[in-house]
Tab-separated table of C-alpha atoms in Angstrom:
chain	number	residue	atom	x	y	z
A	1	MET	CA	2.620	3.283	-19.205
A	2	ILE	CA	1.699	-0.146	-20.529
A	3	LYS	CA	-0.283	0.175	-23.731
A	4	GLY	CA	-2.576	-2.490	-25.019
A	5	TYR	CA	-2.625	-4.482	-21.797
A	6	LYS	CA	-5.542	-6.829	-21.650
A	7	TYR	CA	-6.858	-8.738	-18.637
A	8	ASN	CA	-6.903	-12.390	-19.661
A	9	GLY	CA	-9.037	-13.718	-16.864
A	10	HIS	CA	-6.449	-15.318	-14.601
A	11	GLY	CA	-8.115	-15.574	-11.201
A	12	ASP	CA	-4.866	-15.503	-9.245
A	13	SER	CA	-3.102	-12.716	-11.122
A	14	GLY	CA	-3.468	-10.136	-8.336
A	15	LEU	CA	-4.932	-7.651	-10.813
A	16	PHE	CA	-8.151	-7.210	-8.851
A	17	GLU	CA	-6.241	-6.510	-5.614
A	18	TRP	CA	-3.944	-4.082	-7.446
A	19	LEU	CA	-6.886	-2.190	-8.952
A	20	LEU	CA	-8.870	-2.149	-5.713
A	21	GLN	CA	-5.774	-0.922	-3.834
A	22	ARG	CA	-5.635	2.117	-6.134
A	23	VAL	CA	-9.386	2.781	-6.142
A	24	SER	CA	-9.632	2.419	-2.349
A	25	GLY	CA	-6.568	4.649	-1.926
A	26	VAL	CA	-8.127	7.504	-3.888
A	27	ILE	CA	-11.448	7.232	-2.001
A	28	LEU	CA	-9.595	7.008	1.339
A	29	ILE	CA	-7.776	10.290	0.648
A	30	VAL	CA	-11.147	12.043	0.512
A	31	VAL	CA	-12.854	10.365	3.483
A	32	ILE	CA	-9.807	10.539	5.790
A	33	ALA	CA	-9.296	14.218	4.973
A	34	VAL	CA	-12.973	14.899	5.779
A	35	HIS	CA	-12.769	12.826	8.982
A	36	PHE	CA	-9.484	14.379	10.145
A	37	PHE	CA	-10.348	18.027	9.576
A	38	SER	CA	-13.914	17.550	10.800
A	39	MET	CA	-12.742	15.948	14.068
A	40	ILE	CA	-10.483	18.930	14.750
A	41	LYS	CA	-13.565	21.167	14.585
A	42	SER	CA	-17.014	19.961	15.620
A	43	GLY	CA	-16.849	16.371	14.325
A	44	GLU	CA	-20.250	16.753	12.682
A	45	TRP	CA	-19.279	15.455	9.242
A	46	GLY	CA	-16.452	13.220	10.379
A	47	LEU	CA	-18.745	10.898	12.311
A	48	LYS	CA	-21.383	10.438	9.627
A	49	SER	CA	-21.893	6.905	8.310
A	50	ILE	CA	-21.191	8.051	4.756
A	51	VAL	CA	-17.650	8.971	5.902
A	52	LEU	CA	-16.971	6.286	8.521
A	53	GLY	CA	-18.392	3.420	6.428
A	54	PRO	CA	-15.973	3.731	3.470
A	55	LEU	CA	-13.179	4.781	5.830
A	56	PHE	CA	-13.384	1.575	7.871
A	57	ALA	CA	-14.231	-0.819	5.025
A	58	LEU	CA	-11.718	0.467	2.482
A	59	GLY	CA	-9.189	1.373	5.190
A	60	ILE	CA	-9.073	-2.171	6.554
A	61	PHE	CA	-8.771	-3.625	3.041
A	62	HIS	CA	-6.114	-1.096	1.971
A	63	THR	CA	-4.122	-1.661	5.170
A	64	LEU	CA	-4.148	-5.433	5.121
A	65	ASN	CA	-3.587	-5.683	1.366
A	66	GLY	CA	-0.584	-3.392	1.838
A	67	PHE	CA	0.673	-5.555	4.711
A	68	LYS	CA	0.234	-8.621	2.479
A	69	ALA	CA	2.335	-6.945	-0.236
A	70	ILE	CA	5.088	-6.302	2.333
A	71	THR	CA	4.845	-9.914	3.522
A	72	ASP	CA	5.131	-11.198	-0.033
A	73	ASP	CA	8.261	-9.072	-0.480
A	74	TYR	CA	10.106	-10.400	2.546
A	75	VAL	CA	8.678	-13.866	3.355
A	76	LYS	CA	9.732	-16.615	0.967
A	77	SER	CA	8.167	-19.621	2.653
A	78	THR	CA	4.716	-20.491	1.289
A	79	ILE	CA	3.676	-21.932	4.651
A	80	TRP	CA	4.657	-18.789	6.552
A	81	ARG	CA	2.921	-16.632	3.959
A	82	ALA	CA	-0.282	-18.640	4.465
A	83	ILE	CA	0.003	-18.372	8.265
A	84	ILE	CA	0.583	-14.599	8.134
A	85	LEU	CA	-2.251	-14.172	5.616
A	86	ALA	CA	-4.565	-16.076	7.973
A	87	ILE	CA	-3.528	-13.716	10.799
A	88	TYR	CA	-4.311	-10.724	8.558
A	89	TRP	CA	-7.747	-12.163	7.833
A	90	ILE	CA	-8.451	-12.695	11.546
A	91	VAL	CA	-7.289	-9.147	12.376
A	92	GLY	CA	-9.275	-7.734	9.445
A	93	VAL	CA	-12.534	-9.498	10.278
A	94	THR	CA	-12.157	-8.587	13.971
A	95	ALA	CA	-11.465	-4.955	13.094
A	96	ALA	CA	-14.468	-4.910	10.737
A	97	VAL	CA	-16.776	-6.275	13.451
A	98	LEU	CA	-15.450	-3.753	15.979
A	99	ALA	CA	-15.791	-0.951	13.415
A	100	LEU	CA	-19.446	-1.901	12.923
A	101	LYS	CA	-19.847	-1.805	16.702
A	102	VAL	CA	-18.255	1.671	16.825
A	103	VAL	CA	-20.377	3.017	13.948
A	104	SER	CA	-23.626	1.551	15.325
A	105	GLY	CA	-22.841	2.947	18.770
A	106	LEU	CA	-22.550	6.526	17.546
B	1	MET	CA	14.357	-23.991	-29.896
B	2	VAL	CA	13.068	-25.571	-26.708
B	3	GLU	CA	9.292	-25.734	-26.288
B	4	ASP	CA	7.789	-24.182	-23.161
B	5	ASN	CA	6.399	-27.464	-21.929
B	6	GLU	CA	9.881	-28.927	-21.839
B	7	LEU	CA	10.997	-26.393	-19.243
B	8	ASN	CA	9.945	-25.693	-15.710
B	9	PHE	CA	9.142	-22.098	-14.822
B	10	THR	CA	12.663	-21.281	-13.659
B	11	GLY	CA	13.952	-21.912	-17.144
B	12	VAL	CA	15.865	-25.089	-16.237
B	13	CYS	CA	15.856	-27.790	-18.888
B	14	LYS	CA	13.979	-30.867	-17.734
B	15	ILE	CA	15.330	-32.970	-20.556
B	16	LYS	CA	18.821	-32.987	-21.955
B	17	TYR	CA	19.450	-32.675	-25.642
B	18	LYS	CA	21.504	-30.533	-27.943
B	19	GLY	CA	19.113	-27.573	-28.294
B	20	CYS	CA	18.595	-27.026	-24.582
B	21	LYS	CA	21.161	-24.673	-23.103
B	22	MET	CA	21.610	-23.416	-19.565
B	23	PRO	CA	20.917	-20.710	-18.587
B	24	ARG	CA	18.398	-19.592	-21.175
B	25	LYS	CA	19.112	-16.119	-22.521
B	26	ASP	CA	15.543	-15.406	-23.558
B	27	LEU	CA	14.113	-15.571	-20.018
B	28	VAL	CA	14.208	-12.742	-17.522
B	29	THR	CA	16.135	-13.964	-14.520
B	30	TYR	CA	17.029	-12.195	-11.323
B	31	PRO	CA	20.262	-12.423	-9.338
B	32	LYS	CA	20.012	-14.041	-5.911
B	33	LYS	CA	21.121	-10.854	-4.204
B	34	VAL	CA	19.756	-7.560	-5.446
B	35	SER	CA	21.831	-4.517	-4.611
B	36	TYR	CA	19.755	-1.358	-4.497
B	37	LYS	CA	21.110	1.916	-5.799
B	38	LYS	CA	20.241	5.222	-4.208
B	39	HIS	CA	17.481	6.527	-6.389
B	40	THR	CA	14.518	8.873	-6.132
B	41	GLY	CA	12.172	5.953	-6.663
B	42	MET	CA	13.870	3.991	-3.872
B	43	THR	CA	13.427	6.896	-1.436
B	44	ALA	CA	9.796	7.372	-2.461
B	45	TRP	CA	9.124	3.630	-2.133
B	46	LEU	CA	10.755	3.403	1.304
B	47	LEU	CA	8.901	6.447	2.671
B	48	HIS	CA	5.638	5.148	1.189
B	49	ARG	CA	6.125	1.827	2.927
B	50	ILE	CA	7.080	3.335	6.304
B	51	SER	CA	4.183	5.813	6.211
B	52	GLY	CA	1.832	2.998	5.162
B	53	VAL	CA	2.826	0.831	8.127
B	54	ILE	CA	2.353	3.799	10.510
B	55	LEU	CA	-1.095	4.549	9.055
B	56	GLY	CA	-2.136	0.898	8.980
B	57	LEU	CA	-1.215	0.300	12.589
B	58	TYR	CA	-2.845	3.607	13.551
B	59	LEU	CA	-6.124	2.691	11.815
B	60	LEU	CA	-6.333	-0.775	13.366
B	61	LEU	CA	-5.410	0.426	16.862
B	62	HIS	CA	-7.774	3.402	16.457
B	63	ILE	CA	-10.655	0.998	15.750
B	64	PHE	CA	-9.675	-1.292	18.652
B	65	GLY	CA	-9.310	1.759	20.919
B	66	LYS	CA	-12.688	3.243	19.981
B	67	ALA	CA	-14.301	-0.154	20.579
B	68	GLY	CA	-12.829	-0.146	24.098
B	69	TYR	CA	-10.112	-2.783	23.646
B	70	ALA	CA	-7.054	-0.514	23.534
B	71	ASP	CA	-7.715	2.462	25.779
B	72	TRP	CA	-3.985	3.117	26.126
B	73	PHE	CA	-3.828	3.953	22.437
B	74	GLY	CA	-6.138	6.966	22.811
B	75	ALA	CA	-3.875	8.369	25.507
B	76	LEU	CA	-0.767	7.650	23.439
B	77	THR	CA	-2.055	9.442	20.333
B	78	GLY	CA	-3.820	12.224	22.185
B	79	ASN	CA	-0.881	14.613	22.092
B	80	ALA	CA	-0.097	16.933	19.191
B	81	ILE	CA	3.266	15.330	18.309
B	82	ALA	CA	1.676	11.936	17.677
B	83	ARG	CA	-1.033	13.588	15.587
B	84	ILE	CA	1.582	15.450	13.547
B	85	ILE	CA	3.397	12.169	12.827
B	86	VAL	CA	0.136	10.591	11.643
B	87	LEU	CA	-0.676	13.715	9.610
B	88	VAL	CA	2.727	13.717	7.870
B	89	ALA	CA	2.418	9.987	7.173
B	90	PHE	CA	-1.091	10.411	5.769
B	91	VAL	CA	-0.291	13.430	3.598
B	92	TYR	CA	2.879	11.881	2.137
B	93	HIS	CA	1.205	8.485	1.605
B	94	ALA	CA	-1.766	10.149	-0.108
B	95	PHE	CA	0.242	12.312	-2.502
B	96	ASN	CA	2.783	9.606	-3.253
B	97	GLY	CA	-0.051	7.128	-3.790
B	98	PHE	CA	-1.509	9.537	-6.313
B	99	ARG	CA	1.931	9.702	-7.965
B	100	ILE	CA	1.933	5.898	-8.182
B	101	VAL	CA	-1.484	6.022	-9.868
B	102	LEU	CA	0.025	8.479	-12.382
B	103	ILE	CA	2.929	6.065	-12.949
B	104	ASP	CA	0.487	3.218	-13.590
B	105	PHE	CA	-2.018	5.061	-15.747
B	106	SER	CA	-0.208	8.097	-17.143
B	107	ASN	CA	3.306	9.317	-17.904
B	108	GLY	CA	4.613	9.269	-14.308
B	109	ALA	CA	7.311	6.715	-15.090
B	110	GLU	CA	8.977	8.792	-17.799
B	111	LYS	CA	12.444	10.015	-16.925
B	112	GLU	CA	11.810	13.707	-17.443
B	113	VAL	CA	8.857	13.847	-15.021
B	114	PHE	CA	9.731	11.117	-12.488
B	115	SER	CA	11.955	13.167	-10.174
B	116	LYS	CA	9.927	16.336	-10.680
B	117	GLN	CA	6.742	14.609	-9.573
B	118	PHE	CA	8.473	13.289	-6.474
B	119	MET	CA	9.677	16.786	-5.608
B	120	VAL	CA	6.095	18.039	-6.040
B	121	VAL	CA	4.949	15.299	-3.643
B	122	VAL	CA	7.537	16.380	-1.047
B	123	LEU	CA	6.606	20.050	-1.466
B	124	LEU	CA	2.862	19.362	-1.189
B	125	THR	CA	3.493	17.159	1.866
B	126	ILE	CA	5.295	20.010	3.633
B	127	VAL	CA	2.675	22.631	2.694
B	128	VAL	CA	-0.396	20.528	3.534
B	129	THR	CA	1.177	19.281	6.778
B	130	ILE	CA	1.754	22.878	7.893
B	131	ILE	CA	-1.827	23.798	6.953
B	132	GLY	CA	-3.135	20.724	8.796
B	133	ALA	CA	-0.923	21.317	11.832
B	134	ILE	CA	-2.160	24.872	12.446
B	135	PRO	CA	-5.556	23.816	13.865
B	136	LEU	CA	-3.867	21.080	15.927
B	137	PHE	CA	-1.788	23.629	17.824
B	138	SER	CA	-4.291	26.496	17.882
């Protein structure tokens, strides 16, 4: 454990992504468990907006931020990193729009 | 001692004079090739990454499938085996993610608890997967 760590305000430090990855992960455990076990039964709770909303929003962020971390581990080229990040953004925005379509269609 | 502004960020001296030595001992440097040792943390990290990729792809394809753009995916994941794989991936990723939070914010990185916590994660993964799999097959 790092004691006495203080955020110094660097915009590009990755601290916000790191923190949001952990917060979203903990929330996702709850909503995915509710969705999964509810869908096995009647699906009543699993299809509510209060479950699907955070599941899609935080799920897409958590997924693509995780993919970005993997990319940063294995891709050295700055240009390729930017290209792959742009692809992640396109996939993420598309998935978010489709998720809204799915939720609104329920 | 060399001032920071006289060095670039790799620790290489930009100017040459008597006090500037290569390589600098006070900077953390990494070898070009890192050889990984077999370690509990390595196993946990690898499984976390594999399960994360499975879950990530599942979530995205699930959304595309439900929106009507990947109907084949619903058929592919409709059987119990595929659901079990996703369940195992989710349960392990969740518990190991919680372990990572403990490493970051609590005493999870200490030697005496590190391996024990990983074993707890594995045990919980097995137990919860069995509990979750019962309704899938019943």
